[in-house]
Amino acid sequence: MSCGRESKRLRLPPLPEAVSRRQVAGRCKLKPSHRTRSDRRLRRLRRAELPVDAVELARYLIGKIVVHDTDSGRLSGRIVETEAYPVGDAAGHAFHGKTQRNRSLFLERGHAYVYLCYGTSFLLNVTSEVAGVGGGVLLRAIEPLEGIGEMIAGPCGTTRLADLGRGPGRMTRALRVDLSQDGSDLCAAGSLWLAATAQKIGGVGNSVRIGITRDVNRLLRFYERGNAHVSGVKKLRQ
């Protein structure tokens, strides 16, 4: 699975004690949309709702919510960009079989597969097949919903709202996801989970995947058209 071409992790200086989370959030350069308000109607996705196929799941997850309930509060965002890594895909981590590193990728659909990319960024994937078969969906970008102040004050490396969850490494930094969530059941009670919402999504586009060197021509990247939080060059966001 791709590590992408995301820029190196940026480090912000520590905030003065007198600076509040609300003040930090006020430094955003993009006015939050109505979708950034807390959605109390979230419903945990059931495993039976998830397609048993990486490509179908990658499209299905657009518009769904990823939630991380942390000690400091809830962090969540709408999934606006995904990439599929189906069974037999040469760019996927499951291509050469199960290893100690990728064993979570072989869990039944709806589990988290988290790995460290280039030693700097954790990437979050959702398993997509039946137990014992390796395949998954990389979550590439979110539109932040809850905990925006916490996201900005954390190690995300930006104060620009549109960039908080743009790209798989920034997304996991915003959501505070790391290797401790590897193997988590995203459809069961737990701190990291997937949710459905009644909100409708815009049109879904697809393109080649970003930052890979094998099976490069497959149209396995999906994204919400016109969403400012989608990553990639302009021609991959239209």
C-alpha positions as a LaTeX table, in Angstrom:
\begin{tabular}{lrrr}
\hline
Residue & $x$ (\AA) & $y$ (\AA) & $z$ (\AA) \\
\hline
Met1 & 0.00 & 0.00 & 0.00 \\
Ser2 & 1.17 & 3.46 & $-0.80$ \\
Cys3 & 3.03 & 5.72 & 1.57 \\
Gly4 & 2.07 & 8.61 & $-0.71$ \\
Arg5 & 4.13 & 11.68 & $-1.53$ \\
Glu6 & 3.15 & 13.70 & 1.44 \\
Ser7 & 5.67 & 16.30 & 2.61 \\
Lys8 & 7.81 & 15.62 & 5.66 \\
Arg9 & 6.16 & 16.02 & 9.03 \\
Leu10 & 6.27 & 19.57 & 10.32 \\
Arg11 & 6.75 & 20.40 & 13.98 \\
Leu12 & 4.96 & 23.34 & 15.54 \\
Pro13 & 6.48 & 25.06 & 18.57 \\
Pro14 & 4.67 & 24.37 & 21.84 \\
Leu15 & 1.74 & 26.67 & 22.55 \\
Pro16 & 2.10 & 29.23 & 25.35 \\
Glu17 & 0.04 & 28.28 & 28.38 \\
Ala18 & $-2.10$ & 31.38 & 27.90 \\
Val19 & $-3.20$ & 30.27 & 24.42 \\
Ser20 & $-6.45$ & 28.31 & 24.55 \\
Arg21 & $-7.68$ & 25.64 & 22.14 \\
Arg22 & $-10.38$ & 28.05 & 21.01 \\
Gln23 & $-7.80$ & 30.70 & 20.17 \\
Val24 & $-5.81$ & 28.16 & 18.20 \\
Ala25 & $-8.90$ & 27.12 & 16.25 \\
Gly26 & $-9.42$ & 30.78 & 15.44 \\
Arg27 & $-6.23$ & 30.75 & 13.38 \\
Cys28 & $-7.86$ & 28.55 & 10.73 \\
Lys29 & $-7.73$ & 30.11 & 7.29 \\
Leu30 & $-10.76$ & 28.23 & 5.97 \\
Lys31 & $-14.13$ & 28.97 & 7.50 \\
Pro32 & $-15.62$ & 25.73 & 8.89 \\
Ser33 & $-18.62$ & 24.49 & 6.94 \\
His34 & $-21.88$ & 23.38 & 8.53 \\
Arg35 & $-20.43$ & 19.86 & 8.49 \\
Thr36 & $-17.76$ & 20.75 & 11.04 \\
Arg37 & $-20.38$ & 21.03 & 13.76 \\
Ser38 & $-20.75$ & 18.05 & 16.05 \\
Asp39 & $-23.11$ & 15.46 & 14.61 \\
Arg40 & $-24.89$ & 13.73 & 17.47 \\
Arg41 & $-26.72$ & 11.46 & 15.03 \\
Leu42 & $-23.71$ & 9.28 & 14.34 \\
Arg43 & $-24.41$ & 5.56 & 14.22 \\
Arg44 & $-21.69$ & 2.94 & 14.47 \\
Leu45 & $-21.42$ & 1.01 & 11.22 \\
Arg46 & $-22.25$ & $-2.67$ & 11.40 \\
Arg47 & $-19.92$ & $-5.15$ & 9.75 \\
Ala48 & $-22.80$ & $-6.54$ & 7.70 \\
Glu49 & $-23.08$ & $-3.13$ & 5.99 \\
Leu50 & $-19.52$ & $-3.22$ & 4.67 \\
Pro51 & $-18.99$ & $-4.68$ & 1.19 \\
Val52 & $-16.71$ & $-7.73$ & 1.08 \\
Asp53 & $-14.51$ & $-6.26$ & $-1.64$ \\
Ala54 & $-11.79$ & $-3.61$ & $-1.45$ \\
Val55 & $-12.94$ & $-1.61$ & $-4.47$ \\
Glu56 & $-16.58$ & $-1.54$ & $-3.39$ \\
Leu57 & $-15.59$ & $-0.70$ & 0.18 \\
Ala58 & $-13.34$ & 2.17 & $-0.96$ \\
Arg59 & $-16.27$ & 3.78 & $-2.75$ \\
Tyr60 & $-18.71$ & 2.96 & 0.07 \\
Leu61 & $-16.58$ & 4.68 & 2.72 \\
Ile62 & $-16.72$ & 8.07 & 1.01 \\
Gly63 & $-18.93$ & 10.25 & 3.19 \\
Lys64 & $-18.74$ & 7.92 & 6.20 \\
Ile65 & $-17.22$ & 9.13 & 9.49 \\
Val66 & $-14.09$ & 7.96 & 11.26 \\
Val67 & $-14.19$ & 8.61 & 15.01 \\
His68 & $-11.49$ & 8.44 & 17.67 \\
Asp69 & $-12.62$ & 8.93 & 21.26 \\
Thr70 & $-9.50$ & 10.03 & 23.14 \\
Asp71 & $-8.87$ & 10.97 & 26.75 \\
Ser72 & $-9.05$ & 14.64 & 25.76 \\
Gly73 & $-12.27$ & 14.32 & 23.75 \\
Arg74 & $-13.72$ & 13.11 & 20.49 \\
Leu75 & $-11.91$ & 13.60 & 17.19 \\
Ser76 & $-13.82$ & 12.83 & 14.01 \\
Gly77 & $-14.00$ & 13.57 & 10.31 \\
Arg78 & $-15.87$ & 12.69 & 7.13 \\
Ile79 & $-13.92$ & 10.38 & 4.87 \\
Val80 & $-13.51$ & 12.21 & 1.56 \\
Glu81 & $-10.73$ & 10.22 & $-0.14$ \\
Thr82 & $-9.79$ & 6.53 & $-0.22$ \\
Glu83 & $-7.65$ & 4.09 & $-2.18$ \\
Ala84 & $-8.43$ & 0.43 & $-2.75$ \\
Tyr85 & $-5.77$ & $-2.29$ & $-2.51$ \\
Pro86 & $-7.66$ & $-5.42$ & $-3.57$ \\
Val87 & $-6.65$ & $-9.05$ & $-3.46$ \\
Gly88 & $-3.75$ & $-9.74$ & $-5.82$ \\
Asp89 & $-2.81$ & $-6.08$ & $-6.24$ \\
Ala90 & 0.98 & $-5.73$ & $-6.61$ \\
Ala91 & 0.94 & $-2.38$ & $-4.79$ \\
Gly92 & $-0.80$ & $-3.86$ & $-1.74$ \\
His93 & 0.94 & $-5.00$ & 1.43 \\
Ala94 & $-0.83$ & $-8.37$ & 1.23 \\
Phe95 & 0.67 & $-9.24$ & $-2.17$ \\
His96 & 3.49 & $-11.39$ & $-0.76$ \\
Gly97 & 1.39 & $-12.99$ & 1.97 \\
Lys98 & 0.93 & $-12.58$ & 5.70 \\
Thr99 & 3.81 & $-11.30$ & 7.83 \\
Gln100 & 4.20 & $-10.08$ & 11.39 \\
Arg101 & 3.86 & $-6.51$ & 10.15 \\
Asn102 & 0.75 & $-6.91$ & 7.99 \\
Arg103 & $-1.15$ & $-9.60$ & 9.92 \\
Ser104 & $-3.98$ & $-7.19$ & 10.75 \\
Leu105 & $-4.64$ & $-6.78$ & 7.03 \\
Phe106 & $-5.85$ & $-10.40$ & 6.99 \\
Leu107 & $-8.56$ & $-9.87$ & 9.63 \\
Glu108 & $-12.17$ & $-9.87$ & 8.48 \\
Arg109 & $-13.49$ & $-6.67$ & 6.97 \\
Gly110 & $-13.94$ & $-3.68$ & 9.24 \\
His111 & $-10.66$ & $-3.84$ & 11.18 \\
Ala112 & $-7.87$ & $-1.28$ & 11.30 \\
Tyr113 & $-4.54$ & $-1.96$ & 9.68 \\
Val114 & $-2.07$ & 0.74 & 10.78 \\
Tyr115 & 1.55 & 0.90 & 9.69 \\
Leu116 & 4.44 & 3.35 & 9.87 \\
Cys117 & 5.40 & 4.89 & 6.54 \\
Tyr118 & 8.97 & 6.14 & 5.97 \\
Gly119 & 9.45 & 6.29 & 9.72 \\
Thr120 & 7.43 & 9.51 & 10.00 \\
Ser121 & 3.72 & 8.90 & 9.41 \\
Phe122 & 1.18 & 6.30 & 10.48 \\
Leu123 & $-1.30$ & 5.27 & 7.79 \\
Leu124 & $-4.78$ & 3.95 & 8.56 \\
Asn125 & $-6.42$ & 1.27 & 6.42 \\
Val126 & $-9.71$ & $-0.60$ & 6.72 \\
Thr127 & $-9.63$ & $-4.34$ & 5.99 \\
Ser128 & $-11.98$ & $-5.37$ & 3.21 \\
Glu129 & $-12.15$ & $-9.14$ & 2.83 \\
Val130 & $-13.12$ & $-12.29$ & 4.72 \\
Ala131 & $-10.81$ & $-13.47$ & 7.50 \\
Gly132 & $-7.58$ & $-14.91$ & 6.14 \\
Val133 & $-7.67$ & $-12.97$ & 2.87 \\
Gly134 & $-5.54$ & $-9.82$ & 2.61 \\
Gly135 & $-7.01$ & $-6.66$ & 1.13 \\
Gly136 & $-7.82$ & $-3.20$ & 2.36 \\
Val137 & $-8.70$ & 0.44 & 1.84 \\
Leu138 & $-6.32$ & 3.28 & 2.66 \\
Leu139 & $-8.05$ & 6.31 & 4.17 \\
Arg140 & $-6.35$ & 9.25 & 2.47 \\
Ala141 & $-8.24$ & 12.32 & 3.70 \\
Ile142 & $-10.97$ & 13.53 & 6.03 \\
Glu143 & $-13.01$ & 16.68 & 6.43 \\
Pro144 & $-12.64$ & 17.46 & 10.17 \\
Leu145 & $-15.87$ & 17.50 & 12.19 \\
Glu146 & $-15.22$ & 17.29 & 15.92 \\
Gly147 & $-12.17$ & 18.23 & 17.98 \\
Ile148 & $-10.79$ & 20.71 & 15.45 \\
Gly149 & $-9.09$ & 22.77 & 18.15 \\
Glu150 & $-7.35$ & 19.67 & 19.46 \\
Met151 & $-6.30$ & 18.70 & 15.95 \\
Ile152 & $-4.73$ & 22.10 & 15.30 \\
Ala153 & $-2.99$ & 22.19 & 18.67 \\
Gly154 & $-1.51$ & 18.73 & 18.10 \\
Pro155 & 1.30 & 17.51 & 15.85 \\
Cys156 & $-0.54$ & 18.00 & 12.55 \\
Gly157 & 1.92 & 20.65 & 11.33 \\
Thr158 & $-0.67$ & 23.11 & 10.03 \\
Thr159 & $-3.26$ & 25.61 & 11.25 \\
Arg160 & $-5.13$ & 25.63 & 7.93 \\
Leu161 & $-8.42$ & 23.77 & 8.26 \\
Ala162 & $-8.39$ & 22.45 & 4.70 \\
Asp163 & $-5.02$ & 20.81 & 5.32 \\
Leu164 & $-5.70$ & 19.23 & 8.73 \\
Gly165 & $-6.82$ & 15.90 & 7.31 \\
Arg166 & $-5.54$ & 16.24 & 3.74 \\
Gly167 & $-3.26$ & 13.27 & 3.07 \\
Pro168 & $-3.02$ & 9.99 & 4.99 \\
Gly169 & $-0.22$ & 11.06 & 7.33 \\
Arg170 & $-1.79$ & 14.35 & 8.33 \\
Met171 & $-5.10$ & 12.58 & 8.78 \\
Thr172 & $-3.74$ & 10.14 & 11.36 \\
Arg173 & $-1.90$ & 12.92 & 13.18 \\
Ala174 & $-5.14$ & 14.91 & 13.37 \\
Leu175 & $-7.02$ & 11.86 & 14.68 \\
Arg176 & $-4.18$ & 10.74 & 17.01 \\
Val177 & $-3.98$ & 7.32 & 15.36 \\
Asp178 & $-0.81$ & 5.26 & 15.74 \\
Leu179 & 0.31 & 1.63 & 15.97 \\
Ser180 & $-1.62$ & 1.12 & 19.20 \\
Gln181 & $-4.81$ & 1.09 & 17.07 \\
Asp182 & $-3.50$ & $-1.58$ & 14.68 \\
Gly183 & $-5.98$ & $-4.47$ & 14.61 \\
Ser184 & $-8.81$ & $-2.50$ & 16.23 \\
Asp185 & $-12.33$ & $-3.62$ & 15.34 \\
Leu186 & $-13.87$ & $-0.52$ & 13.78 \\
Cys187 & $-17.38$ & $-2.00$ & 14.00 \\
Ala188 & $-17.30$ & $-2.93$ & 17.70 \\
Ala189 & $-17.28$ & $-0.97$ & 20.93 \\
Gly190 & $-13.94$ & 0.78 & 21.17 \\
Ser191 & $-12.23$ & 4.14 & 20.92 \\
Leu192 & $-11.64$ & 4.03 & 17.14 \\
Trp193 & $-14.70$ & 3.33 & 15.01 \\
Leu194 & $-16.57$ & 3.98 & 11.79 \\
Ala195 & $-19.92$ & 5.73 & 11.69 \\
Ala196 & $-22.74$ & 6.45 & 9.30 \\
Thr197 & $-24.55$ & 9.74 & 9.03 \\
Ala198 & $-27.69$ & 10.87 & 7.28 \\
Gln199 & $-25.78$ & 13.60 & 5.44 \\
Lys200 & $-25.66$ & 13.19 & 1.67 \\
Ile201 & $-22.36$ & 13.27 & $-0.23$ \\
Gly202 & $-21.44$ & 15.00 & $-3.45$ \\
Gly203 & $-20.43$ & 13.19 & $-6.60$ \\
Val204 & $-17.73$ & 10.54 & $-6.26$ \\
Gly205 & $-14.77$ & 10.73 & $-8.62$ \\
Asn206 & $-12.06$ & 8.15 & $-9.21$ \\
Ser207 & $-8.51$ & 8.19 & $-10.51$ \\
Val208 & $-5.19$ & 6.41 & $-10.38$ \\
Arg209 & $-3.66$ & 6.04 & $-6.92$ \\
Ile210 & $-1.05$ & 8.42 & $-5.54$ \\
Gly211 & 2.61 & 7.66 & $-4.80$ \\
Ile212 & 2.81 & 4.02 & $-5.90$ \\
Thr213 & 5.22 & 2.31 & $-8.30$ \\
Arg214 & 3.34 & $-0.91$ & $-9.17$ \\
Asp215 & $-0.06$ & $-1.36$ & $-10.81$ \\
Val216 & 0.01 & 2.40 & $-11.30$ \\
Asn217 & $-2.71$ & 2.64 & $-13.97$ \\
Arg218 & $-5.58$ & 1.12 & $-12.00$ \\
Leu219 & $-8.40$ & 3.56 & $-11.21$ \\
Leu220 & $-8.68$ & 2.61 & $-7.53$ \\
Arg221 & $-8.69$ & 6.01 & $-5.82$ \\
Phe222 & $-12.07$ & 7.50 & $-4.87$ \\
Tyr223 & $-12.87$ & 10.99 & $-3.63$ \\
Glu224 & $-15.73$ & 13.41 & $-3.07$ \\
Arg225 & $-15.77$ & 15.83 & $-5.99$ \\
Gly226 & $-15.38$ & 19.50 & $-5.12$ \\
Asn227 & $-14.35$ & 18.87 & $-1.52$ \\
Ala228 & $-11.55$ & 21.21 & $-0.39$ \\
His229 & $-10.07$ & 18.57 & 1.92 \\
Val230 & $-9.18$ & 16.06 & $-0.82$ \\
Ser231 & $-5.44$ & 15.60 & $-1.41$ \\
Gly232 & $-3.45$ & 15.40 & $-4.62$ \\
Val233 & $-2.77$ & 17.75 & $-7.49$ \\
Lys234 & $-5.66$ & 19.72 & $-8.99$ \\
Lys235 & $-6.37$ & 17.29 & $-11.81$ \\
Leu236 & $-6.86$ & 14.52 & $-9.22$ \\
Arg237 & $-9.39$ & 16.56 & $-7.23$ \\
Gln238 & $-11.82$ & 17.65 & $-9.93$ \\
\hline
\end{tabular}
